[in-house]
PDB file of C-alpha atoms and ligand atoms in Angstrom:
ATOM      1  CA  UNK J 288      -5.390  20.728  -7.887  1.00  0.00           C
ATOM      2  CA  UNK J 289      -3.251  19.371 -10.800  1.00  0.00           C
ATOM      3  CA  UNK J 290      -0.147  18.372  -8.929  1.00  0.00           C
ATOM      4  CA  UNK J 291       0.469  15.038 -10.928  1.00  0.00           C
ATOM      5  CA  UNK J 292      -0.281  16.248 -14.371  1.00  0.00           C
ATOM      6  CA  UNK J 293       2.114  13.998 -16.851  1.00  0.00           C
ATOM      7  CA  UNK J 294       3.221  11.966 -13.609  1.00  0.00           C
ATOM      8  CA  UNK J 295       2.938   8.036 -14.324  1.00  0.00           C
ATOM      9  CA  UNK J 296       1.643   6.467 -11.252  1.00  0.00           C
ATOM     10  CA  UNK J 297       1.200   2.470 -10.328  1.00  0.00           C
ATOM     11  CA  UNK J 298      -0.942   1.304  -7.349  1.00  0.00           C
ATOM     12  CA  UNK J 299      -1.459  -1.752  -6.280  1.00  0.00           C
ATOM     13  CA  UNK J 300      -4.374  -3.348  -4.494  1.00  0.00           C
ATOM     14  CA  UNK J 301      -6.189  -0.554  -6.088  1.00  0.00           C
ATOM     15  CA  UNK J 302      -9.325  -2.526  -6.554  1.00  0.00           C
ATOM     16  CA  UNK J 303     -10.341  -1.901  -2.959  1.00  0.00           C
ATOM     17  CA  UNK J 304      -9.793   0.436   0.405  1.00  0.00           C
ATOM     18  CA  UNK J 305      -6.804   2.147   0.532  1.00  0.00           C
ATOM     19  CA  UNK J 306      -5.737   1.448  -3.009  1.00  0.00           C
ATOM     20  CA  UNK J 307      -8.707   2.726  -4.585  1.00  0.00           C
ATOM     21  CA  UNK J 308      -8.760   5.617  -3.029  1.00  0.00           C
ATOM     22  CA  UNK J 309      -5.103   6.446  -3.680  1.00  0.00           C
ATOM     23  CA  UNK J 310      -5.663   6.022  -7.111  1.00  0.00           C
ATOM     24  CA  UNK J 311      -8.614   8.350  -7.454  1.00  0.00           C
ATOM     25  CA  UNK J 312      -6.937  10.866  -5.481  1.00  0.00           C
ATOM     26  CA  UNK J 313      -3.982  10.532  -8.239  1.00  0.00           C
ATOM     27  CA  UNK J 314      -6.382  10.462 -11.161  1.00  0.00           C
ATOM     28  CA  UNK J 315      -8.416  13.311  -9.803  1.00  0.00           C
ATOM     29  CA  UNK J 316      -5.066  15.272  -9.593  1.00  0.00           C
ATOM     30  CA  UNK J 317      -4.354  14.580 -13.461  1.00  0.00           C
ATOM     31  CA  UNK J 318      -1.825  11.429 -13.320  1.00  0.00           C
ATOM     32  CA  UNK J 319      -1.810   8.656 -15.754  1.00  0.00           C
ATOM     33  CA  UNK J 320      -2.596   6.026 -13.244  1.00  0.00           C
ATOM     34  CA  UNK J 321      -2.178   1.981 -13.637  1.00  0.00           C
ATOM     35  CA  UNK J 322      -4.481   0.435 -11.382  1.00  0.00           C
ATOM     36  CA  UNK J 323      -3.176  -3.178 -10.380  1.00  0.00           C
ATOM     37  CA  UNK J 324      -5.022  -5.735  -8.391  1.00  0.00           C
ATOM     38  CA  UNK J 325      -5.362  -9.581  -8.460  1.00  0.00           C
ATOM     39  CA  UNK J 326      -9.015  -8.967  -8.509  1.00  0.00           C
ATOM     40  CA  UNK J 327      -9.950  -8.224 -12.083  1.00  0.00           C
ATOM     41  CA  UNK J 328     -13.851  -7.315 -11.389  1.00  0.00           C
ATOM     42  CA  UNK J 329     -12.968  -5.188  -8.654  1.00  0.00           C
ATOM     43  CA  UNK J 330     -10.032  -3.264 -10.346  1.00  0.00           C
ATOM     44  CA  UNK J 331     -11.748  -2.605 -13.513  1.00  0.00           C
ATOM     45  CA  UNK J 332     -14.832  -1.338 -11.747  1.00  0.00           C
ATOM     46  CA  UNK J 333     -12.592   1.325  -9.537  1.00  0.00           C
ATOM     47  CA  UNK J 334     -10.964   2.170 -12.779  1.00  0.00           C
ATOM     48  CA  UNK J 335     -14.533   2.692 -14.528  1.00  0.00           C
ATOM     49  CA  UNK J 336     -15.624   5.001 -12.063  1.00  0.00           C
ATOM     50  CA  UNK J 337     -12.735   7.223 -12.606  1.00  0.00           C
ATOM     51  CA  UNK J 338     -13.655  10.606 -13.701  1.00  0.00           C
ATOM     52  CA  UNK J 339      -9.644  11.459 -14.852  1.00  0.00           C
ATOM     53  CA  UNK J 340      -8.051  13.802 -17.459  1.00  0.00           C
ATOM     54  CA  UNK J 341      -4.606  11.492 -17.390  1.00  0.00           C
ATOM     55  CA  UNK J 342      -4.498   8.012 -19.180  1.00  0.00           C
ATOM     56  CA  UNK J 343      -5.895   5.035 -17.037  1.00  0.00           C
ATOM     57  CA  UNK J 344      -5.017   1.453 -17.375  1.00  0.00           C
ATOM     58  CA  UNK J 345      -5.118  -1.465 -15.339  1.00  0.00           C
ATOM     59  CA  UNK J 346      -3.401  -4.697 -15.144  1.00  0.00           C
ATOM     60  CA  UNK J 347      -4.040  -8.144 -12.968  1.00  0.00           C
ATOM     61  CA  UNK J 348      -1.209  -8.786 -11.212  1.00  0.00           C
ATOM     62  CA  UNK J 349      -0.276 -10.866  -7.978  1.00  0.00           C
ATOM     63  CA  UNK J 350       2.333  -8.971  -6.359  1.00  0.00           C
ATOM     64  CA  UNK J 351       4.159 -12.261  -5.416  1.00  0.00           C
ATOM     65  CA  UNK J 352       4.633 -13.640  -8.460  1.00  0.00           C
ATOM     66  CA  UNK J 353       7.621 -12.007 -10.131  1.00  0.00           C
ATOM     67  CA  UNK J 354       6.745 -12.596 -13.544  1.00  0.00           C
ATOM     68  CA  UNK J 355       3.713 -10.862 -12.957  1.00  0.00           C
ATOM     69  CA  UNK J 356       5.404  -7.572 -11.419  1.00  0.00           C
ATOM     70  CA  UNK J 357       7.200  -7.745 -14.409  1.00  0.00           C
ATOM     71  CA  UNK J 358       4.005  -7.328 -16.758  1.00  0.00           C
ATOM     72  CA  UNK J 359       2.828  -4.870 -14.719  1.00  0.00           C
ATOM     73  CA  UNK J 360       5.915  -2.336 -15.203  1.00  0.00           C
ATOM     74  CA  UNK J 361       5.588  -3.222 -18.908  1.00  0.00           C
ATOM     75  CA  UNK J 362       2.351  -2.581 -19.017  1.00  0.00           C
ATOM     76  CA  UNK J 363       2.835   1.117 -17.078  1.00  0.00           C
ATOM     77  CA  UNK J 364       5.766   1.655 -19.721  1.00  0.00           C
ATOM     78  CA  UNK J 365       3.644   0.957 -22.393  1.00  0.00           C
ATOM     79  CA  UNK J 366       0.588   2.803 -21.899  1.00  0.00           C
ATOM     80  CA  UNK J 367       2.648   5.596 -20.463  1.00  0.00           C
ATOM     81  CA  UNK J 368       6.171   5.931 -21.665  1.00  0.00           C
ATOM     82  CA  UNK J 369       7.593   5.727 -18.318  1.00  0.00           C
ATOM     83  CA  UNK J 370       7.087   5.088 -14.097  1.00  0.00           C
ATOM     84  CA  UNK J 371       7.410   8.424 -12.011  1.00  0.00           C
ATOM     85  CA  UNK J 372       5.663   6.694  -9.176  1.00  0.00           C
ATOM     86  CA  UNK J 373       5.036   3.169  -7.495  1.00  0.00           C
ATOM     87  CA  UNK J 374       2.820   2.756  -4.358  1.00  0.00           C
ATOM     88  CA  UNK J 375       3.141  -0.618  -3.107  1.00  0.00           C
ATOM     89  CA  UNK J 376      -0.242  -1.053  -1.497  1.00  0.00           C
ATOM     90  CA  UNK J 377      -1.599  -4.432  -1.935  1.00  0.00           C
ATOM     91  CA  UNK J 378      -1.861  -6.551   1.513  1.00  0.00           C
ATOM     92  CA  UNK J 379      -3.605  -8.544   3.731  1.00  0.00           C
ATOM     93  CA  UNK J 380      -3.963 -10.116   7.019  1.00  0.00           C
ATOM     94  CA  UNK J 381      -3.843 -13.901   8.567  1.00  0.00           C
ATOM     95  CA  UNK J 382      -6.964 -14.317  10.740  1.00  0.00           C
ATOM     96  CA  UNK J 383      -6.503 -12.817  14.090  1.00  0.00           C
ATOM     97  CA  UNK J 384      -4.842 -15.548  16.082  1.00  0.00           C
ATOM     98  CA  UNK J 385      -1.903 -16.346  18.558  1.00  0.00           C
ATOM     99  CA  UNK J 386       1.365 -17.148  16.945  1.00  0.00           C
ATOM    100  CA  UNK J 387       1.494 -20.298  17.843  1.00  0.00           C
ATOM    101  CA  UNK J 388      -1.981 -21.049  16.334  1.00  0.00           C
ATOM    102  CA  UNK J 389      -0.720 -19.937  12.861  1.00  0.00           C
ATOM    103  CA  UNK J 390       0.004 -22.177  10.527  1.00  0.00           C
ATOM    104  CA  UNK J 391       3.386 -22.361   8.521  1.00  0.00           C
ATOM    105  CA  UNK J 392       1.245 -21.897   5.352  1.00  0.00           C
ATOM    106  CA  UNK J 393      -0.307 -18.957   6.708  1.00  0.00           C
ATOM    107  CA  UNK J 394       2.842 -17.625   7.973  1.00  0.00           C
ATOM    108  CA  UNK J 395       4.757 -18.021   4.628  1.00  0.00           C
ATOM    109  CA  UNK J 396       1.658 -16.708   2.592  1.00  0.00           C
ATOM    110  CA  UNK J 397       1.147 -13.597   4.290  1.00  0.00           C
ATOM    111  CA  UNK J 398       5.138 -12.915   3.966  1.00  0.00           C
ATOM    112  CA  UNK J 399       4.821 -13.712   0.092  1.00  0.00           C
ATOM    113  CA  UNK J 400       2.342 -11.020  -0.452  1.00  0.00           C
ATOM    114  CA  UNK J 401       3.431  -8.317   1.771  1.00  0.00           C
ATOM    115  CA  UNK J 402       6.778  -8.666   2.009  1.00  0.00           C
ATOM    116  CA  UNK J 403       8.016 -10.532  -1.357  1.00  0.00           C
ATOM    117  CA  UNK J 404       5.499  -8.182  -2.902  1.00  0.00           C
ATOM    118  CA  UNK J 405       7.027  -5.291  -2.113  1.00  0.00           C
ATOM    119  CA  UNK J 406      10.355  -6.427  -2.743  1.00  0.00           C
ATOM    120  CA  UNK J 407       9.528  -7.402  -5.885  1.00  0.00           C
ATOM    121  CA  UNK J 408       7.877  -4.024  -6.827  1.00  0.00           C
ATOM    122  CA  UNK J 409      10.512  -2.242  -5.534  1.00  0.00           C
ATOM    123  CA  UNK J 410      13.304  -5.129  -7.661  1.00  0.00           C
ATOM    124  CA  UNK J 411      11.562  -4.399 -11.076  1.00  0.00           C
ATOM    125  CA  UNK J 412      10.663  -0.535 -10.729  1.00  0.00           C
ATOM    126  CA  UNK J 413      14.273   0.784  -9.851  1.00  0.00           C
ATOM    127  CA  UNK J 414      15.910  -0.071 -13.111  1.00  0.00           C
ATOM    128  CA  UNK J 415      12.997   1.576 -15.080  1.00  0.00           C
ATOM    129  CA  UNK J 416      13.469   4.909 -12.742  1.00  0.00           C
ATOM    130  CA  UNK J 417      17.229   4.427 -13.109  1.00  0.00           C
ATOM    131  CA  UNK J 418      17.088   4.406 -16.640  1.00  0.00           C
ATOM    132  CA  UNK J 419      14.651   7.238 -17.377  1.00  0.00           C
ATOM    133  CA  UNK J 420      16.915   9.672 -14.951  1.00  0.00           C
ATOM    134  CA  UNK J 421      14.606  11.919 -13.838  1.00  0.00           C
ATOM    135  CA  UNK J 422      14.025   9.966 -10.350  1.00  0.00           C
ATOM    136  CA  UNK J 423      11.079   8.600  -8.973  1.00  0.00           C
ATOM    137  CA  UNK J 424       9.280   7.924  -5.514  1.00  0.00           C
ATOM    138  CA  UNK J 425       8.112   4.423  -3.890  1.00  0.00           C
ATOM    139  CA  UNK J 426       5.795   4.493  -1.262  1.00  0.00           C
ATOM    140  CA  UNK J 427       4.807   1.479   0.732  1.00  0.00           C
ATOM    141  CA  UNK J 428       2.066   0.793   2.817  1.00  0.00           C
ATOM    142  CA  UNK J 429       3.101  -0.531   6.047  1.00  0.00           C
ATOM    143  CA  UNK J 430       0.902  -0.542   9.333  1.00  0.00           C
ATOM    144  CA  UNK J 431       0.574   1.023  12.799  1.00  0.00           C
ATOM    145  CA  UNK J 432       1.107  -2.988  14.067  1.00  0.00           C
ATOM    146  CA  UNK J 433       5.135  -2.674  12.415  1.00  0.00           C
ATOM    147  CA  UNK J 434       5.696   0.065  15.385  1.00  0.00           C
ATOM    148  CA  UNK J 435       3.122  -0.494  18.020  1.00  0.00           C
ATOM    149  CA  UNK J 436       1.614  -4.242  17.722  1.00  0.00           C
ATOM    150  CA  UNK J 437      -0.794  -5.500  19.702  1.00  0.00           C
ATOM    151  CA  UNK J 438      -1.808  -9.286  20.401  1.00  0.00           C
ATOM    152  CA  UNK J 439      -3.387 -11.456  17.418  1.00  0.00           C
ATOM    153  CA  UNK J 440      -1.491 -10.481  14.369  1.00  0.00           C
ATOM    154  CA  UNK J 441       2.073 -10.589  14.924  1.00  0.00           C
ATOM    155  CA  UNK J 442       3.461 -12.422  11.604  1.00  0.00           C
ATOM    156  CA  UNK J 443       1.560  -9.818   9.792  1.00  0.00           C
ATOM    157  CA  UNK J 444       2.572  -7.133  11.984  1.00  0.00           C
ATOM    158  CA  UNK J 445       6.370  -8.396  11.444  1.00  0.00           C
ATOM    159  CA  UNK J 446       5.843  -8.281   7.471  1.00  0.00           C
ATOM    160  CA  UNK J 447       5.159  -4.725   8.092  1.00  0.00           C
ATOM    161  CA  UNK J 448       8.136  -4.364  10.346  1.00  0.00           C
ATOM    162  CA  UNK J 449      10.013  -5.683   7.390  1.00  0.00           C
ATOM    163  CA  UNK J 450       8.484  -3.250   4.753  1.00  0.00           C
ATOM    164  CA  UNK J 451       9.553  -0.399   7.069  1.00  0.00           C
ATOM    165  CA  UNK J 452      13.369  -1.581   7.326  1.00  0.00           C
ATOM    166  CA  UNK J 453      13.152  -2.373   3.364  1.00  0.00           C
ATOM    167  CA  UNK J 454      11.855   1.265   2.672  1.00  0.00           C
ATOM    168  CA  UNK J 455      15.143   2.952   4.972  1.00  0.00           C
ATOM    169  CA  UNK J 456      17.309   0.366   3.593  1.00  0.00           C
ATOM    170  CA  UNK J 457      16.329   0.779  -0.172  1.00  0.00           C
ATOM    171  CA  UNK J 458      16.038   4.696   0.541  1.00  0.00           C
ATOM    172  CA  UNK J 459      19.756   4.679   1.751  1.00  0.00           C
ATOM    173  CA  UNK J 460      20.771   2.647  -1.540  1.00  0.00           C
ATOM    174  CA  UNK J 461      18.875   4.527  -4.246  1.00  0.00           C
ATOM    175  CA  UNK J 462      19.219   8.436  -3.032  1.00  0.00           C
ATOM    176  CA  UNK J 463      22.019   8.927  -5.327  1.00  0.00           C
ATOM    177  CA  UNK J 464      19.429   8.313  -8.286  1.00  0.00           C
ATOM    178  CA  UNK J 465      17.030  10.595  -6.616  1.00  0.00           C
ATOM    179  CA  UNK J 466      14.577   7.867  -5.948  1.00  0.00           C
ATOM    180  CA  UNK J 467      13.016   8.442  -2.892  1.00  0.00           C
ATOM    181  CA  UNK J 468      11.223   5.790  -0.907  1.00  0.00           C
ATOM    182  CA  UNK J 469       8.955   6.164   2.360  1.00  0.00           C
ATOM    183  CA  UNK J 470       6.066   4.337   4.192  1.00  0.00           C
ATOM    184  CA  UNK J 471       2.834   5.018   5.148  1.00  0.00           C
ATOM    185  CA  UNK J 472       1.557   3.568   8.666  1.00  0.00           C
ATOM    186  CA  UNK J 473      -2.291   3.128   8.866  1.00  0.00           C
ATOM    187  CA  UNK J 474      -4.651   2.515  11.634  1.00  0.00           C
ATOM    188  CA  UNK J 475      -7.401   0.566  11.509  1.00  0.00           C
ATOM    189  CA  UNK J 476      -9.917   0.914   9.286  1.00  0.00           C
ATOM    190  CA  UNK J 477     -13.330  -0.537   8.082  1.00  0.00           C
ATOM    191  CA  UNK J 478     -12.028  -1.798   4.377  1.00  0.00           C
ATOM    192  CA  UNK J 479     -11.901  -5.195   2.968  1.00  0.00           C
ATOM    193  CA  UNK J 480      -8.569  -5.983   5.181  1.00  0.00           C
ATOM    194  CA  UNK J 481     -11.118  -6.535   8.314  1.00  0.00           C
ATOM    195  CA  UNK J 482     -12.603  -9.816   7.079  1.00  0.00           C
ATOM    196  CA  UNK J 483      -8.986 -11.120   6.491  1.00  0.00           C
ATOM    197  CA  UNK J 484      -7.863 -10.130   9.912  1.00  0.00           C
ATOM    198  CA  UNK J 485     -10.896 -10.760  12.274  1.00  0.00           C
ATOM    199  CA  UNK J 486     -13.252 -12.850  10.134  1.00  0.00           C
ATOM    200  CA  UNK J 487     -15.939 -10.480  10.115  1.00  0.00           C
ATOM    201  CA  UNK J 488     -16.707  -8.322   6.872  1.00  0.00           C
ATOM    202  CA  UNK J 489     -16.476  -4.478   7.804  1.00  0.00           C
ATOM    203  CA  UNK J 490     -20.245  -3.724   7.028  1.00  0.00           C
ATOM    204  CA  UNK J 491     -21.031  -7.001   9.399  1.00  0.00           C
ATOM    205  CA  UNK J 492     -19.232  -5.505  12.224  1.00  0.00           C
ATOM    206  CA  UNK J 493     -20.521  -5.071  15.578  1.00  0.00           C
ATOM    207  CA  UNK J 494     -20.978  -1.428  17.161  1.00  0.00           C
ATOM    208  CA  UNK J 495     -19.128  -2.606  20.422  1.00  0.00           C
ATOM    209  CA  UNK J 496     -16.179  -4.465  18.078  1.00  0.00           C
ATOM    210  CA  UNK J 497     -15.920  -0.969  16.406  1.00  0.00           C
ATOM    211  CA  UNK J 498     -16.135   0.777  19.558  1.00  0.00           C
ATOM    212  CA  UNK J 499     -13.147  -1.353  21.004  1.00  0.00           C
ATOM    213  CA  UNK J 500     -10.836  -0.407  17.512  1.00  0.00           C
ATOM    214  CA  UNK J 501     -11.784   3.381  18.300  1.00  0.00           C
ATOM    215  CA  UNK J 502     -10.792   3.426  21.757  1.00  0.00           C
ATOM    216  CA  UNK J 503      -7.148   2.953  21.407  1.00  0.00           C
ATOM    217  CA  UNK J 504      -7.353   5.450  18.842  1.00  0.00           C
ATOM    218  CA  UNK J 505      -6.761   9.222  20.607  1.00  0.00           C
ATOM    219  CA  UNK J 506      -8.471  11.152  17.970  1.00  0.00           C
ATOM    220  CA  UNK J 507     -11.771   8.779  18.361  1.00  0.00           C
ATOM    221  CA  UNK J 508     -12.121   7.455  14.929  1.00  0.00           C
ATOM    222  CA  UNK J 509     -10.679   4.829  12.800  1.00  0.00           C
ATOM    223  CA  UNK J 510      -8.858   5.978   9.567  1.00  0.00           C
ATOM    224  CA  UNK J 511     -10.675   6.641   6.288  1.00  0.00           C
ATOM    225  CA  UNK J 512      -9.508   5.789   2.941  1.00  0.00           C
ATOM    226  CA  UNK J 513      -8.937   9.219   1.855  1.00  0.00           C
ATOM    227  CA  UNK J 514      -6.683   9.804   4.834  1.00  0.00           C
ATOM    228  CA  UNK J 515      -4.051   7.460   3.489  1.00  0.00           C
ATOM    229  CA  UNK J 516      -4.427   8.836  -0.149  1.00  0.00           C
ATOM    230  CA  UNK J 517      -3.899  12.381   1.300  1.00  0.00           C
ATOM    231  CA  UNK J 518      -0.298  11.264   3.286  1.00  0.00           C
ATOM    232  CA  UNK J 519       0.605   9.079   0.035  1.00  0.00           C
ATOM    233  CA  UNK J 520      -0.083  11.736  -2.529  1.00  0.00           C
ATOM    234  CA  UNK J 521       1.758  14.249  -0.276  1.00  0.00           C
ATOM    235  CA  UNK J 522       4.896  11.734  -0.036  1.00  0.00           C
ATOM    236  CA  UNK J 523       4.761  11.408  -3.745  1.00  0.00           C
ATOM    237  CA  UNK J 524       4.554  15.335  -4.355  1.00  0.00           C
ATOM    238  CA  UNK J 525       7.186  17.696  -4.560  1.00  0.00           C
ATOM    239  CA  UNK J 526       6.313  19.009  -1.105  1.00  0.00           C
ATOM    240  CA  UNK J 527       7.939  16.288   0.251  1.00  0.00           C
ATOM    241  CA  UNK J 528      11.056  16.125  -2.563  1.00  0.00           C
ATOM    242  CA  UNK J 529      13.450  16.171   0.658  1.00  0.00           C
ATOM    243  CA  UNK J 530      11.944  13.016   2.549  1.00  0.00           C
ATOM    244  CA  UNK J 531      13.298   9.728   1.826  1.00  0.00           C
ATOM    245  CA  UNK J 532      13.544   6.749   4.568  1.00  0.00           C
ATOM    246  CA  UNK J 533      10.465   8.092   6.403  1.00  0.00           C
ATOM    247  CA  UNK J 534       7.281   6.973   7.547  1.00  0.00           C
ATOM    248  CA  UNK J 535       4.128   8.742   8.065  1.00  0.00           C
ATOM    249  CA  UNK J 536       1.850   7.377  10.693  1.00  0.00           C
ATOM    250  CA  UNK J 537      -1.568   8.117   9.784  1.00  0.00           C
ATOM    251  CA  UNK J 538      -3.100   6.569  12.731  1.00  0.00           C
ATOM    252  CA  UNK J 539      -4.976   9.388  14.701  1.00  0.00           C
ATOM    253  CA  UNK J 540      -2.279   8.955  17.564  1.00  0.00           C
ATOM    254  CA  UNK J 541      -2.810   5.619  18.248  1.00  0.00           C
ATOM    255  CA  UNK J 542       1.317   5.080  18.301  1.00  0.00           C
ATOM    256  CA  UNK J 543       1.863   7.462  20.560  1.00  0.00           C
TER     257      UNK J 543
HETATM  258  N1  NAD F 263      -7.808  -1.644   6.731  1.00  0.00           N
HETATM  259  C1  NAD F 263      -6.634  -1.587   7.892  1.00  0.00           C
HETATM  260  O1  NAD F 263      -7.359  -1.769   9.017  1.00  0.00           O
HETATM  261  C2  NAD F 263      -5.268  -1.271   7.297  1.00  0.00           C
HETATM  262  C3  NAD F 263      -4.705  -0.882   8.426  1.00  0.00           C
HETATM  263  C4  NAD F 263      -3.145  -1.109   8.160  1.00  0.00           C
HETATM  264  C5  NAD F 263      -2.353  -1.225   7.268  1.00  0.00           C
HETATM  265  N2  NAD F 263      -3.150  -2.024   6.257  1.00  0.00           N
HETATM  266  C6  NAD F 263      -2.650  -1.935   4.777  1.00  0.00           C
HETATM  267  O2  NAD F 263      -3.233  -1.441   3.619  1.00  0.00           O
HETATM  268  C7  NAD F 263      -2.921  -1.855   2.628  1.00  0.00           C
HETATM  269  C8  NAD F 263      -4.528  -1.887   1.940  1.00  0.00           C
HETATM  270  O3  NAD F 263      -5.122  -2.256   2.812  1.00  0.00           O
HETATM  271  P1  NAD F 263      -6.780  -2.089   2.559  1.00  0.00           P
HETATM  272  O4  NAD F 263      -7.357  -1.805   3.977  1.00  0.00           O
HETATM  273  O5  NAD F 263      -7.321  -1.047   1.370  1.00  0.00           O
HETATM  274  O6  NAD F 263      -7.544  -3.721   2.212  1.00  0.00           O
HETATM  275  P2  NAD F 263      -8.654  -4.145   1.300  1.00  0.00           P
HETATM  276  O7  NAD F 263      -8.890  -5.606   1.421  1.00  0.00           O
HETATM  277  O8  NAD F 263      -9.331  -2.988   0.816  1.00  0.00           O
HETATM  278  O9  NAD F 263      -7.583  -4.065  -0.240  1.00  0.00           O
HETATM  279  C9  NAD F 263      -6.627  -4.692  -0.561  1.00  0.00           C
HETATM  280  C10 NAD F 263      -6.513  -4.877  -1.765  1.00  0.00           C
HETATM  281  O10 NAD F 263      -5.192  -5.538  -2.340  1.00  0.00           O
HETATM  282  C11 NAD F 263      -5.611  -6.693  -3.313  1.00  0.00           C
HETATM  283  N3  NAD F 263      -4.797  -7.845  -3.053  1.00  0.00           N
HETATM  284  C12 NAD F 263      -4.388  -8.607  -1.872  1.00  0.00           C
HETATM  285  N4  NAD F 263      -3.687  -9.573  -2.380  1.00  0.00           N
HETATM  286  C13 NAD F 263      -3.248  -9.168  -3.566  1.00  0.00           C
HETATM  287  C14 NAD F 263      -1.734  -9.799  -4.193  1.00  0.00           C
HETATM  288  N5  NAD F 263      -1.581 -10.588  -3.578  1.00  0.00           N
HETATM  289  N6  NAD F 263      -1.535  -9.061  -5.375  1.00  0.00           N
HETATM  290  C15 NAD F 263      -2.625  -8.133  -5.717  1.00  0.00           C
HETATM  291  N7  NAD F 263      -3.413  -7.631  -5.041  1.00  0.00           N
HETATM  292  C16 NAD F 263      -3.750  -8.141  -3.893  1.00  0.00           C
HETATM  293  C17 NAD F 263      -7.084  -7.028  -2.842  1.00  0.00           C
HETATM  294  O11 NAD F 263      -7.439  -7.948  -3.919  1.00  0.00           O
HETATM  295  C18 NAD F 263      -7.603  -5.923  -2.550  1.00  0.00           C
HETATM  296  O12 NAD F 263      -8.325  -5.115  -3.769  1.00  0.00           O
HETATM  297  C19 NAD F 263      -2.521  -3.362   2.957  1.00  0.00           C
HETATM  298  O13 NAD F 263      -1.081  -3.418   2.820  1.00  0.00           O
HETATM  299  C20 NAD F 263      -2.956  -3.758   4.487  1.00  0.00           C
HETATM  300  O14 NAD F 263      -2.031  -4.492   5.126  1.00  0.00           O
HETATM  301  C21 NAD F 263      -4.649  -1.713   6.462  1.00  0.00           C
END
């Protein structure tokens, strides 16, 4: 399929996990893709592994820093001539612990990346999309924890709740410009994310801990990055042209 031929796409946090799978799927389907991450080595390695017919570019961007987000938009417009899709995927969780044991520094840091980062991405891509006059699509990666939180990562889940509210409010603001804003709520997945959230890298996680996670998911497994890539590319595609302000739960039924 070549659904995204000549489409210009930015994926943040593309050096690992969901972002790498999302960027790969867009590249496989003919898009021009700018893979952005704070981790230069990781994002270069993902970009080098792509078998793409479109243009591939990289940027080393901390999404919490406004000047770096502006530079990311400039890198995309200079590489491709425009931006049709922005996937605000970069994010992380503080370590799983009870809320009153979380420091103000941990709280502020996770809001800076997960909420300010999404705000900055939207703030600086929307003028580009409006100026182009051809509309656009923004997809924000939230979490099932935003709609069905469990104990332990409450400030993190609150960041994702903020992302969902921002998605809806923004969708209402930019609909007149034919810019759609949607979100995806993934369930647990064995990506780089797990090390931050649990203190244990995915590859070192004990089977009983994996089982505990899986036991809350009706479809009986965790999310794979390709599951998230499928939902994101659907939302970016023409099949979803009448969808805005929505969130797709890609969670194996965990939020039922
Ligand atoms: N894996 C899960 O269980 C899970 C579940 C629900 C939601 N999510 C969300 O999915 C998104 C992707 O996470 P993942 O699971 O692929 O994790 P991951 O750790 O594998 O990948 C995240 C990527 O984001 C990058 N990143 C982190 N902070 C950044 C910053 N300030 N600026 C730019 N890049 C930054 C990292 O370097 C990394 O490459 C995150 O927003 C996360 O909150 C993950």
